[in-house]
Coordinates of C-alpha atoms and ligand atoms in Angstrom, one line a residue:
X1 CA 0.0 0.1 0.5
X2 CA 1.2 3.2 -1.3
X3 CA -0.6 6.4 -0.3
X4 CA -4.1 5.2 1.5
X5 CA -6.4 8.5 3.0
X6 CA -8.4 7.4 6.0
X7 CA -11.0 9.9 6.5
X8 CA -13.4 10.7 8.8
X9 CA -10.2 9.8 11.6
X10 CA -11.0 11.4 14.0
X11 CA -14.5 9.3 14.1
X12 CA -14.3 6.6 17.1
X13 CA -13.2 3.3 14.1
X14 CA -11.3 6.2 12.9
X15 CA -9.0 6.6 16.0
X16 CA -8.4 2.6 16.3
X17 CA -7.8 1.8 13.1
X18 CA -4.9 4.8 12.9
X19 CA -4.2 2.7 15.5
X20 CA -4.5 -0.8 14.3
X21 CA -3.3 -0.2 10.2
X22 CA -0.5 2.5 12.1
X23 CA 3.1 0.9 9.4
X24 CA 0.6 -0.8 6.5
X25 CA 0.6 1.7 4.3
X26 CA 3.3 4.1 3.5
X27 CA 1.9 6.6 4.1
X28 CA -2.2 7.8 5.5
X29 CA -3.6 10.7 4.7
X30 CA -6.3 11.5 7.4
X31 CA -8.6 13.7 6.7
X32 CA -11.9 14.4 9.3
X33 CA -14.2 17.7 9.7
X34 CA -12.0 17.9 13.1
X35 CA -8.6 19.2 14.0
X36 CA -5.4 16.9 13.4
X37 CA -2.7 17.6 15.0
X38 CA -1.2 14.8 16.0
X39 CA 0.7 13.2 13.2
X40 CA 4.0 10.7 12.9
X41 CA 6.0 10.5 9.6
X42 CA 4.3 8.7 8.4
X43 CA 0.9 10.2 8.3
X44 CA 0.3 13.6 6.4
X45 CA -3.4 16.1 7.4
X46 CA -5.7 17.1 4.8
X47 CA -9.2 18.4 6.6
X48 CA -11.5 19.2 5.2
X49 CA -15.5 18.6 4.3
X50 CA -16.8 16.3 2.6
X51 CA -19.5 18.6 1.3
X52 CA -16.9 21.2 -0.3
X53 CA -16.2 19.2 -3.4
X54 CA -13.4 21.4 -4.2
X55 CA -11.2 20.2 -0.5
X56 CA -12.4 16.9 -1.6
X57 CA -11.0 16.5 -5.2
X58 CA -8.1 17.7 -3.7
X59 CA -7.9 15.7 -0.5
X60 CA -8.2 12.2 -2.9
X61 CA -5.3 13.6 -5.4
X62 CA -2.5 11.1 -4.8
X63 CA -4.2 7.8 -2.8
X64 CA -3.8 4.8 -4.5
X65 CA -6.9 4.1 -1.9
X66 CA -9.6 4.5 0.4
X67 CA -10.7 3.9 3.5
X68 CA -13.8 6.5 4.0
X69 CA -15.5 6.2 7.4
X70 CA -16.0 10.2 7.9
X71 CA -19.9 11.4 8.1
X72 CA -22.9 11.6 10.0
X73 CA -23.1 7.7 11.2
X74 CA -25.9 7.8 13.0
X75 CA -30.0 9.0 13.0
X76 CA -30.0 13.0 12.0
X77 CA -31.3 15.7 10.2
X78 CA -31.9 15.8 6.8
X79 CA -29.2 18.4 5.9
X80 CA -26.9 17.1 8.0
X81 CA -26.6 13.4 6.0
X82 CA -27.2 15.3 2.6
X83 CA -24.1 17.1 3.7
X84 CA -21.6 14.5 5.1
X85 CA -23.4 11.4 3.3
X86 CA -25.3 12.2 0.0
X87 CA -23.0 14.6 -1.0
X88 CA -20.2 13.9 0.9
X89 CA -19.6 10.8 -0.7
X90 CA -20.4 11.7 -3.9
X91 CA -17.6 14.2 -4.1
X92 CA -15.6 11.3 -2.7
X93 CA -16.2 9.5 -6.0
X94 CA -16.0 11.7 -7.5
X95 CA -12.9 12.1 -6.7
X96 CA -11.7 9.0 -7.0
X97 CA -13.1 8.7 -11.0
X98 CA -11.1 11.6 -12.0
X99 CA -8.1 10.7 -10.0
X100 CA -7.6 7.1 -10.5
X101 CA -7.7 5.6 -7.5
X102 CA -8.3 1.8 -7.7
X103 CA -10.7 0.3 -5.0
X104 CA -12.7 1.7 -1.4
X105 CA -14.2 0.7 1.9
X106 CA -17.3 1.6 1.7
X107 CA -17.8 2.4 6.0
X108 CA -21.8 1.5 5.1
X109 CA -24.4 0.5 7.7
X110 CA -26.4 -2.2 9.3
X111 CA -29.2 0.0 8.9
X112 CA -29.8 -0.2 5.5
X113 CA -30.8 -3.4 6.3
X114 CA -32.3 -1.9 9.5
X115 CA -36.4 -3.0 8.8
X116 CA -35.9 -7.1 8.2
X117 CA -37.3 -9.1 11.3
X118 CA -34.4 -10.7 13.5
X119 CA -35.1 -13.8 12.4
X120 CA -34.6 -13.5 9.5
X121 CA -31.7 -14.6 7.2
X122 CA -30.4 -12.2 5.3
X123 CA -27.1 -12.4 2.6
X124 CA -25.7 -10.0 -0.1
X125 CA -28.5 -10.5 -2.3
X126 CA -31.5 -8.8 0.5
X127 CA -33.6 -6.0 -0.5
X128 CA -32.2 -3.6 1.0
X129 CA -35.0 -1.9 3.9
X130 CA -33.6 0.8 5.9
X131 CA -34.5 1.9 9.4
X132 CA -33.0 5.8 9.3
X133 CA -32.7 8.5 6.5
X134 CA -29.5 7.5 8.1
X135 CA -29.6 3.7 6.2
X136 CA -31.1 5.7 3.4
X137 CA -27.8 7.8 3.1
X138 CA -25.9 4.7 3.6
X139 CA -28.1 3.2 0.9
X140 CA -27.5 5.4 -1.6
X141 CA -23.5 5.2 -1.0
X142 CA -24.0 1.9 -2.0
X143 CA -25.7 1.9 -5.1
X144 CA -23.0 4.4 -5.9
X145 CA -20.6 2.8 -5.2
X146 CA -21.8 -0.5 -7.9
X147 CA -22.4 2.2 -10.1
X148 CA -19.1 3.6 -10.2
X149 CA -17.8 0.3 -10.5
X150 CA -19.8 -0.5 -13.5
X151 CA -18.9 2.1 -15.7
X152 CA -15.6 3.2 -14.4
X153 CA -13.8 0.4 -12.3
X154 CA -13.7 1.1 -9.1
X155 CA -13.8 -2.2 -6.7
X156 CA -15.4 -1.0 -3.2
X157 CA -16.1 -2.8 -0.2
X158 CA -19.7 -2.1 1.1
X159 CA -19.4 -2.5 4.1
X160 CA -22.5 -3.7 5.9
X161 CA -21.4 -2.6 9.1
X162 CA -22.9 -4.1 12.7
X163 CA -21.9 -2.2 16.1
X164 CA -17.6 -2.2 16.3
X165 CA -17.5 -0.7 20.1
X166 CA -15.2 -2.2 22.6
X167 CA -17.8 -4.2 23.3
X168 CA -21.4 -4.7 23.6
X169 CA -23.4 -2.3 24.9
X170 CA -26.8 -3.9 24.3
X171 CA -28.7 -7.5 23.9
X172 CA -28.7 -7.4 20.0
X173 CA -25.0 -6.3 20.0
X174 CA -24.4 -9.8 20.4
X175 CA -25.7 -10.5 17.4
X176 CA -24.1 -7.2 15.7
X177 CA -21.1 -6.9 16.9
X178 CA -17.7 -6.3 15.5
X179 CA -14.3 -6.7 17.2
X180 CA -12.1 -3.6 16.2
X181 CA -9.4 -6.3 14.9
X182 CA -12.2 -8.6 13.2
X183 CA -12.4 -4.9 12.0
X184 CA -8.7 -4.5 10.7
X185 CA -8.2 -8.2 9.4
X186 CA -11.6 -7.4 6.8
X187 CA -9.3 -3.6 6.1
X188 CA -6.3 -5.0 6.0
X189 CA -8.0 -8.5 3.2
X190 CA -10.2 -5.7 1.2
X191 CA -7.3 -4.1 -0.4
X192 CA -4.5 -6.5 0.1
X193 CA -6.2 -9.4 -2.1
X194 CA -6.5 -9.6 -6.1
X195 CA -9.9 -8.9 -7.4
X196 CA -12.2 -7.0 -5.1
X197 CA -15.1 -6.4 -7.5
X198 CA -18.4 -4.4 -5.7
X199 CA -19.4 -6.3 -2.3
X200 CA -21.5 -6.7 -0.3
X201 CA -20.7 -7.3 2.8
X202 CA -21.4 -8.0 6.8
X203 CA -19.6 -6.9 9.2
X204 CA -19.9 -8.6 12.3
X205 CA -17.7 -11.4 14.6
X206 CA -18.1 -14.7 15.2
X207 CA -20.5 -14.4 17.2
X208 CA -23.2 -17.8 17.6
X209 CA -26.0 -15.4 17.3
X210 CA -26.0 -14.8 13.4
X211 CA -28.1 -12.9 11.3
X212 CA -25.8 -12.2 8.4
X213 CA -24.4 -15.0 5.5
X214 CA -21.3 -13.5 3.7
X215 CA -21.0 -16.7 1.5
X216 CA -20.8 -14.4 -1.0
X217 CA -17.7 -12.4 -0.3
X218 CA -16.2 -16.0 1.1
X219 CA -13.7 -15.9 -1.8
X220 CA -11.3 -12.2 -0.2
X221 CA -11.0 -15.3 2.2
X222 CA -11.5 -12.9 5.3
X223 CA -12.2 -14.9 8.3
X224 CA -13.7 -13.1 11.9
X225 CA -12.0 -14.1 15.0
X226 CA -13.6 -12.5 17.5
X227 CA -16.8 -13.0 19.8
X228 CA -19.3 -11.8 21.8
X229 CA -20.3 -14.3 23.2
X230 CA -17.3 -13.4 26.4
X231 CA -19.5 -11.6 27.3
X232 CA -23.4 -12.6 27.0
X233 CA -23.1 -13.5 31.3
X234 CA -22.7 -9.8 32.4
X235 CA -24.6 -8.4 34.4
X236 CA -25.7 -5.5 31.6
X237 CA -26.6 -8.5 29.0
X238 CA -28.9 -10.8 31.8
X239 CA -32.3 -8.2 31.3
X240 CA -34.8 -9.8 28.2
X241 CA -37.3 -8.3 26.5
X242 CA -40.3 -7.7 28.3
X243 CA -42.1 -7.4 24.5
X244 CA -41.1 -8.9 21.2
X245 CA -43.1 -6.4 19.6
X246 CA -41.4 -3.8 19.9
X247 CA -39.6 -3.5 17.0
X248 CA -36.9 -2.5 19.0
X249 CA -36.3 -6.4 19.2
X250 CA -39.0 -7.0 16.5
X251 CA -36.1 -5.5 13.7
X252 CA -32.1 -5.9 13.2
X253 CA -32.2 -1.9 13.7
X254 CA -32.5 -2.3 17.0
X255 CA -34.0 1.0 18.5
X256 CA -33.1 3.3 14.8
X257 CA -36.1 0.7 14.3
X258 CA -38.3 2.6 17.0
X259 CA -36.4 5.9 16.9
X260 CA -38.4 8.8 16.0
X261 CA -38.2 10.6 13.0
X262 CA -35.7 13.9 12.8
X263 CA -37.6 17.1 11.6
X264 CA -35.6 19.8 9.2
Ligands
NAI1 P1 -18.3 9.2 14.2 O1 -19.2 9.7 14.7 O2 -18.0 8.1 15.2 O3 -17.1 9.3 13.7 C1 -17.4 9.7 12.0 C2 -16.3 11.2 12.0 O4 -16.8 11.7 10.8 C3 -16.9 11.6 12.8 O5 -14.7 12.2 13.8 C4 -16.5 13.3 11.7 O6 -16.4 14.2 12.6 C5 -17.2 13.6 10.7 N1 -17.5 13.9 10.1 C6 -19.1 14.4 9.8 N2 -19.4 14.7 9.0 C7 -18.6 15.4 8.0 C8 -18.5 16.3 6.8 N3 -19.2 16.9 6.8 N4 -17.0 16.5 6.9 C9 -15.8 15.3 7.1 N5 -15.6 14.6 8.6 C10 -17.2 14.2 8.1 O7 -18.5 7.3 13.4 P2 -18.0 5.8 13.6 O8 -18.6 5.2 15.0 O9 -16.8 6.6 13.3 O10 -18.7 5.4 12.4 C11 -17.2 5.3 11.3 C12 -18.2 4.7 9.4 O11 -18.3 3.6 9.9 C13 -19.6 5.9 10.2 O12 -19.9 6.3 7.6 C14 -20.7 5.4 10.0 O13 -21.5 5.3 10.3 C15 -20.2 4.3 10.0 N6 -20.7 3.2 11.4 C16 -20.2 2.0 11.9 C17 -20.1 1.3 12.8 C18 -20.3 1.5 14.3 O14 -20.6 0.2 14.9 N7 -20.0 2.6 14.7 C19 -21.9 0.1 12.5 C20 -22.2 1.2 11.3 C21 -21.5 1.5 10.2
15L2 C1 -23.9 2.6 12.9 O1 -24.5 2.9 11.7 C2 -24.4 3.9 14.2 O2 -22.6 4.0 12.9 C3 -23.3 3.4 14.9 O3 -22.8 4.1 16.2 C4 -24.6 2.3 15.5 O4 -25.3 2.4 16.7 C5 -24.3 0.8 14.6 O5 -24.8 0.4 13.7 C6 -25.0 -1.0 15.4 O6 -26.5 -0.4 14.9 O7 -25.3 -0.8 16.0

C-alpha cells in the first residue's frame, strides 16, 4: 500500500483504525471535519468538509486507496445527512474517478437492512430495508459505489458494519458486534486480495447469534476470529426484552427502527 486516505479519522472507528493500521501503508493521509494535530512521520493531515467538492478533489489526489469512514454515523436531520453522506460520498467518488483511485472501502451500515426482522437470515442479495434517513444515505452510498464499479471499474467493498464497539452495549449487539481486530483484518483483506469487485460484506464477529451470511464473499478470504460470547454472561446483558413485538426487539436495526423521525 502506497498512500491510503482515511476519512473520519477523528471518529470512534477512525481513531482505532489509525492506530491499528500504523505502518501498514507507506503513507496514511488523515482527514476529518475536526482538526488533527498529531501526525506521525508516515501520516499526512488534510482536513476538510466532505461536502466541499473542491477540497475533496484535492484530498483524494495522489491516493491509491480510500478507507471511507467519514460522515454522519447515526440518525440525524436530512440536511446534515445530505451534506456528509449524500453530497460527501458523491464528491469522494467523483474525486476517485478523476484521480484514478482503484479501490475503496465504503463504511456502510446494518441500518441499510434494519427493517428486516431478526429471524430473517440475510445475505448480500437481500433487499435493502433502511430503518432511518441515515440508513437510506448508506443505501445511496452502496448504489453509488455500484455505479462507479460498473461504469468506471472502481472496486468498492460495501461493508455493512454491525456494531463496532469495545464490547456489546446491549443484547442486540450480541449478534451485531464486531471487534476492532476483526474490522482491521477485514480492511487488510479488502486491500490485499487480488480481485475485489463490488461486494456487499456484513461486518460482524464470529458471534454465536448470526443474522448475516457472508458466503457470497468468501473469495476475499476474511474470517472473523472474535466472538461476543465472552461478554454474554455479564450482568448488564441479562435483562430480557419485555415485549418481543417492540420494533427495537423485532427488527435488526434495533433502536433505529423504533426511533422517531428527525425534522429539519
Ligand atoms: P463517528 O461519528 O464517531 O465518526 C465519523 C467521523 O466523520 C467524525 O469524526 C466526524 O467529524 C466526521 N464527519 C462527519 N461529517 C463530516 C463531514 N461533512 N466532512 C468530514 N468529516 C465528517 O462514527 P464511527 O462510529 O467512527 O463510524 C465510522 C463510519 O462507520 C461511519 O460512516 C458510520 O456510519 C459507519 N458505521 C459505524 C458503525 C459502528 O459500529 N461504529 C456501524 C455501522 C456503520
Ligand atoms: C451504526 O450504523 C452506527 O454508526 C453505530 O453508532 C451503531 O449505532 C451501529 O450502527 C449499530 O447498529 O449498533
